[in-house]
Amino acid sequence: SKATVSVLNWAAASTQARRIMPDINADVAQPAVVISSEQPWAPSPVEGVFRRYLERQGDEEARAATIVKFAPGKKFTRHPHELGEEFFIMEGVFSDHDGDFKAGTYCRNPPGTAHEPWTEDGCVLFVRLRQMRRTTPQEDKLVVQTADPAAAWSADPATGARTLPLYSNAAESVAMVQLPPAAALPERELSRVEESLVVAGDAVLNGATVCPVGAWFRHPKGHRVQLTSGASGCTLLHRVGRTLDPDM
């Protein structure tokens, strides 16, 4: 049976709970690795919503990258995203007026958009907030079902990697990258900042750090990076460049 939905006012709860929060991995010029599964779930200002912080700069209304867990039956009042929202469904189903977003869905809500989301049975999301610029004309909302059999994946015969482009602009590009089991990508020096979230399988970063599902890592340009997939392969949500840090 479907869970009872309780309505939550995110804006009001955030205001009531506003507090000084420390920056986390805010310096984009520095590498960062977060094994999120080793972190406790931190309560948010809204009951039944928990977070694991990957990157943040600011207080409750922060420029942030976070893994968010919603308990079943949560619904939020309509709220805007002044500097945009980007999310990837890791588990469960997340819904708003545009539809139901199942696990594997990638979504961008451009700056100035608003929505009234809910989840009936609970879900886990990777969320990036306040990391976009307003454009003229305003971009449309983007929804990509990465598990769709018709999705336009392309393969690299040299490495066996498969790539599904999700979004790009002049400053950044986002794609799904899928590696077969025990695939070793060549070591390379980065020409721009890159970051990845492991969404399936596991990977070994630079021959040393095991990155299971939920691990997030970011490396600045000039750093050398080598990635090897685990015994079952791995799938990454991968970003090259950053809209708000075009020179990084």
Short mmCIF file of C-alpha atoms in Angstrom, two decimals:
data_model
loop_
_atom_site.label_atom_id
_atom_site.label_comp_id
_atom_site.label_asym_id
_atom_site.label_seq_id
_atom_site.Cartn_x
_atom_site.Cartn_y
_atom_site.Cartn_z
CA SER A 1 0.00 0.00 0.00
CA LYS A 2 1.14 3.55 -0.69
CA ALA A 3 2.42 5.65 2.18
CA THR A 4 0.39 8.51 3.62
CA VAL A 5 1.81 11.78 2.31
CA SER A 6 2.52 14.55 4.82
CA VAL A 7 3.00 18.11 3.54
CA LEU A 8 6.19 19.86 4.63
CA ASN A 9 7.08 23.52 4.24
CA TRP A 10 10.76 23.35 3.33
CA ALA A 11 11.27 27.12 3.24
CA ALA A 12 9.73 27.66 6.67
CA ALA A 13 11.67 24.79 8.22
CA SER A 14 14.92 26.06 6.71
CA THR A 15 14.32 29.55 8.09
CA GLN A 16 13.48 28.28 11.56
CA ALA A 17 16.56 26.05 11.64
CA ARG A 18 19.00 28.50 10.03
CA ARG A 19 22.43 28.22 11.58
CA ILE A 20 26.06 28.80 10.76
CA MET A 21 27.33 25.72 8.94
CA PRO A 22 30.96 24.98 8.08
CA ASP A 23 32.12 24.85 4.48
CA ILE A 24 32.85 21.34 3.20
CA ASN A 25 35.23 20.71 0.30
CA ALA A 26 34.45 24.24 -0.91
CA ASP A 27 37.85 24.96 -2.48
CA VAL A 28 37.53 23.69 -6.06
CA ALA A 29 41.30 24.02 -6.51
CA GLN A 30 41.80 21.18 -4.03
CA PRO A 31 41.06 17.48 -4.63
CA ALA A 32 38.31 15.89 -2.56
CA VAL A 33 37.13 12.32 -2.00
CA VAL A 34 34.06 11.45 0.08
CA ILE A 35 33.06 7.85 0.81
CA SER A 36 29.49 8.81 1.69
CA SER A 37 28.52 5.33 2.92
CA GLU A 38 30.92 5.87 5.83
CA GLN A 39 29.13 9.05 6.91
CA PRO A 40 26.15 9.15 9.26
CA TRP A 41 22.89 10.55 7.91
CA ALA A 42 22.59 14.11 9.23
CA PRO A 43 19.07 15.40 9.96
CA SER A 44 17.86 18.32 7.84
CA PRO A 45 15.52 21.10 9.02
CA VAL A 46 12.65 18.94 7.72
CA GLU A 47 11.59 15.85 9.66
CA GLY A 48 12.17 12.65 7.72
CA VAL A 49 14.78 14.15 5.38
CA PHE A 50 18.46 13.30 5.94
CA ARG A 51 21.68 14.34 4.22
CA ARG A 52 25.24 13.29 3.60
CA TYR A 53 27.36 16.29 2.64
CA LEU A 54 29.84 16.08 -0.23
CA GLU A 55 30.52 19.75 -0.92
CA ARG A 56 28.97 22.93 0.43
CA GLN A 57 29.62 26.65 0.71
CA GLY A 58 27.15 28.66 2.74
CA ASP A 59 24.52 28.06 5.40
CA GLU A 60 21.17 26.35 4.91
CA GLU A 61 20.72 27.98 1.49
CA ALA A 62 24.10 26.85 0.24
CA ARG A 63 25.90 26.09 -2.95
CA ALA A 64 26.07 22.37 -2.30
CA ALA A 65 26.36 18.79 -3.49
CA THR A 66 24.58 16.36 -1.19
CA ILE A 67 23.13 12.87 -1.02
CA VAL A 68 19.61 13.19 0.38
CA LYS A 69 17.38 10.47 1.82
CA PHE A 70 13.62 11.03 2.00
CA ALA A 71 11.44 8.91 4.27
CA PRO A 72 8.21 7.55 2.74
CA GLY A 73 5.27 9.90 2.48
CA LYS A 74 7.05 13.25 2.26
CA LYS A 75 5.60 16.14 0.26
CA PHE A 76 6.94 19.69 0.08
CA THR A 77 5.22 22.99 -0.50
CA ARG A 78 6.00 24.71 -3.78
CA HIS A 79 9.45 26.34 -3.66
CA PRO A 80 11.75 28.06 -6.19
CA HIS A 81 15.33 27.29 -7.17
CA GLU A 82 16.83 30.71 -7.78
CA LEU A 83 20.18 29.32 -8.95
CA GLY A 84 18.93 25.97 -10.15
CA GLU A 85 18.75 22.39 -8.96
CA GLU A 86 20.22 19.25 -10.48
CA PHE A 87 19.49 15.75 -9.21
CA PHE A 88 19.99 12.06 -9.97
CA ILE A 89 17.71 9.41 -8.48
CA MET A 90 19.85 6.73 -6.82
CA GLU A 91 17.03 4.73 -5.20
CA GLY A 92 13.23 4.82 -5.21
CA VAL A 93 10.89 7.27 -6.94
CA PHE A 94 10.79 11.07 -6.61
CA SER A 95 7.81 12.93 -8.09
CA ASP A 96 6.63 16.42 -9.00
CA HIS A 97 4.09 18.00 -11.35
CA ASP A 98 6.16 16.85 -14.35
CA GLY A 99 5.97 13.16 -13.47
CA ASP A 100 7.56 10.31 -11.52
CA PHE A 101 11.34 10.08 -11.62
CA LYS A 102 12.58 6.54 -11.07
CA ALA A 103 16.06 5.35 -10.12
CA GLY A 104 18.50 6.26 -12.89
CA THR A 105 16.74 9.52 -13.80
CA TYR A 106 18.83 12.66 -14.28
CA CYS A 107 17.05 16.02 -13.97
CA ARG A 108 17.93 19.73 -14.20
CA ASN A 109 15.59 22.43 -12.92
CA PRO A 110 17.02 25.70 -14.34
CA PRO A 111 17.34 28.92 -12.31
CA GLY A 112 13.98 30.55 -11.70
CA THR A 113 11.95 27.34 -11.85
CA ALA A 114 9.82 26.03 -8.98
CA HIS A 115 8.22 22.73 -8.09
CA GLU A 116 6.23 20.90 -5.41
CA PRO A 117 7.89 17.48 -5.09
CA TRP A 118 6.92 14.39 -3.11
CA THR A 119 7.80 10.75 -2.59
CA GLU A 120 5.34 8.06 -1.65
CA ASP A 121 7.66 5.18 -0.80
CA GLY A 122 10.88 7.05 -0.03
CA CYS A 123 13.95 7.69 -2.17
CA VAL A 124 17.65 8.62 -2.21
CA LEU A 125 18.91 11.44 -4.46
CA PHE A 126 22.20 13.04 -5.39
CA VAL A 127 21.45 16.78 -5.42
CA ARG A 128 23.43 19.82 -6.56
CA LEU A 129 21.96 23.19 -5.58
CA ARG A 130 22.71 26.79 -6.59
CA GLN A 131 25.38 25.87 -9.16
CA MET A 132 23.83 27.30 -12.33
CA ARG A 133 23.57 30.69 -14.03
CA ARG A 134 20.45 32.34 -15.35
CA THR A 135 20.31 32.30 -19.14
CA THR A 136 18.30 34.22 -21.72
CA PRO A 137 16.19 32.59 -22.87
CA GLN A 138 15.78 30.40 -19.81
CA GLU A 139 16.72 26.78 -20.35
CA ASP A 140 13.94 24.20 -20.28
CA LYS A 141 13.75 21.57 -17.57
CA LEU A 142 15.76 18.54 -18.60
CA VAL A 143 14.84 14.95 -17.72
CA VAL A 144 16.88 11.97 -18.98
CA GLN A 145 15.92 8.38 -18.21
CA THR A 146 19.37 6.79 -18.31
CA ALA A 147 17.92 3.26 -18.00
CA ASP A 148 15.78 3.73 -21.12
CA PRO A 149 16.74 1.00 -23.65
CA ALA A 150 16.61 3.68 -26.35
CA ALA A 151 19.14 5.93 -24.58
CA ALA A 152 21.98 6.93 -26.93
CA TRP A 153 25.00 5.30 -25.29
CA SER A 154 28.24 5.23 -27.29
CA ALA A 155 31.16 2.82 -26.78
CA ASP A 156 34.92 3.34 -26.78
CA PRO A 157 36.43 0.19 -28.32
CA ALA A 158 39.85 0.94 -26.79
CA THR A 159 38.68 0.89 -23.15
CA GLY A 160 35.25 -0.74 -23.30
CA ALA A 161 33.75 2.32 -21.62
CA ARG A 162 30.21 3.37 -22.58
CA THR A 163 29.10 7.01 -22.37
CA LEU A 164 25.67 8.65 -22.33
CA PRO A 165 25.78 12.46 -22.68
CA LEU A 166 23.26 14.17 -20.40
CA TYR A 167 23.90 17.92 -20.61
CA SER A 168 26.50 20.39 -21.82
CA ASN A 169 27.11 24.13 -22.09
CA ALA A 170 30.23 26.19 -22.79
CA ALA A 171 31.55 25.66 -19.25
CA GLU A 172 30.62 22.11 -18.30
CA SER A 173 29.40 18.75 -19.54
CA VAL A 174 27.65 15.93 -17.69
CA ALA A 175 27.47 12.29 -18.75
CA MET A 176 26.96 8.76 -17.49
CA VAL A 177 30.10 6.65 -17.88
CA GLN A 178 29.88 2.87 -17.59
CA LEU A 179 33.00 0.71 -17.28
CA PRO A 180 33.12 -3.08 -17.74
CA PRO A 181 34.57 -5.28 -14.97
CA ALA A 182 38.23 -4.69 -14.10
CA ALA A 183 38.69 -2.01 -16.77
CA ALA A 184 41.68 0.27 -16.26
CA LEU A 185 41.44 3.71 -17.83
CA PRO A 186 44.75 5.32 -18.81
CA GLU A 187 46.23 7.78 -16.35
CA ARG A 188 45.75 11.33 -17.58
CA GLU A 189 46.36 14.92 -16.56
CA LEU A 190 43.14 16.88 -16.27
CA SER A 191 42.72 20.01 -18.37
CA ARG A 192 39.64 21.07 -16.34
CA VAL A 193 38.15 20.23 -12.97
CA GLU A 194 36.30 16.90 -13.01
CA GLU A 195 34.02 15.19 -10.52
CA SER A 196 32.28 11.83 -10.38
CA LEU A 197 29.64 10.05 -8.30
CA VAL A 198 29.68 6.24 -8.25
CA VAL A 199 26.09 5.12 -8.85
CA ALA A 200 26.67 1.38 -9.46
CA GLY A 201 29.49 -1.08 -8.83
CA ASP A 202 32.75 0.22 -7.45
CA ALA A 203 36.00 1.76 -8.63
CA VAL A 204 39.58 2.18 -7.45
CA LEU A 205 40.92 5.72 -7.67
CA ASN A 206 44.65 6.17 -8.40
CA GLY A 207 45.33 2.57 -7.43
CA ALA A 208 44.57 3.17 -3.77
CA THR A 209 41.12 4.43 -2.81
CA VAL A 210 38.19 2.03 -3.17
CA CYS A 211 35.08 3.97 -4.13
CA PRO A 212 31.79 2.08 -3.62
CA VAL A 213 28.30 3.26 -4.55
CA GLY A 214 27.76 6.78 -3.23
CA ALA A 215 31.44 7.72 -3.32
CA TRP A 216 32.11 11.17 -4.79
CA PHE A 217 35.44 12.56 -5.93
CA ARG A 218 36.60 15.82 -7.46
CA HIS A 219 40.01 16.71 -8.92
CA PRO A 220 41.21 20.11 -10.19
CA LYS A 221 42.89 20.72 -13.51
CA GLY A 222 46.54 19.75 -13.56
CA HIS A 223 46.03 16.71 -11.36
CA ARG A 224 46.75 13.23 -12.67
CA VAL A 225 43.95 10.70 -12.28
CA GLN A 226 43.68 6.98 -12.99
CA LEU A 227 40.53 4.92 -12.49
CA THR A 228 39.99 1.14 -12.46
CA SER A 229 36.57 -0.48 -12.19
CA GLY A 230 35.85 -3.24 -9.71
CA ALA A 231 34.98 -6.87 -10.34
CA SER A 232 31.41 -6.02 -11.34
CA GLY A 233 32.29 -2.86 -13.28
CA CYS A 234 31.05 0.57 -12.32
CA THR A 235 28.79 3.39 -13.47
CA LEU A 236 29.62 7.04 -12.82
CA LEU A 237 27.72 10.30 -13.04
CA HIS A 238 30.64 12.31 -14.42
CA ARG A 239 31.15 16.07 -14.84
CA VAL A 240 33.86 17.98 -16.69
CA GLY A 241 34.09 21.68 -15.87
CA ARG A 242 31.77 23.78 -13.69
CA THR A 243 29.44 26.57 -14.77
CA LEU A 244 30.26 28.79 -11.76
CA ASP A 245 34.00 28.07 -11.96
CA PRO A 246 34.72 28.38 -15.69
CA ASP A 247 38.48 28.89 -15.20
CA MET A 248 38.97 25.78 -13.07
#
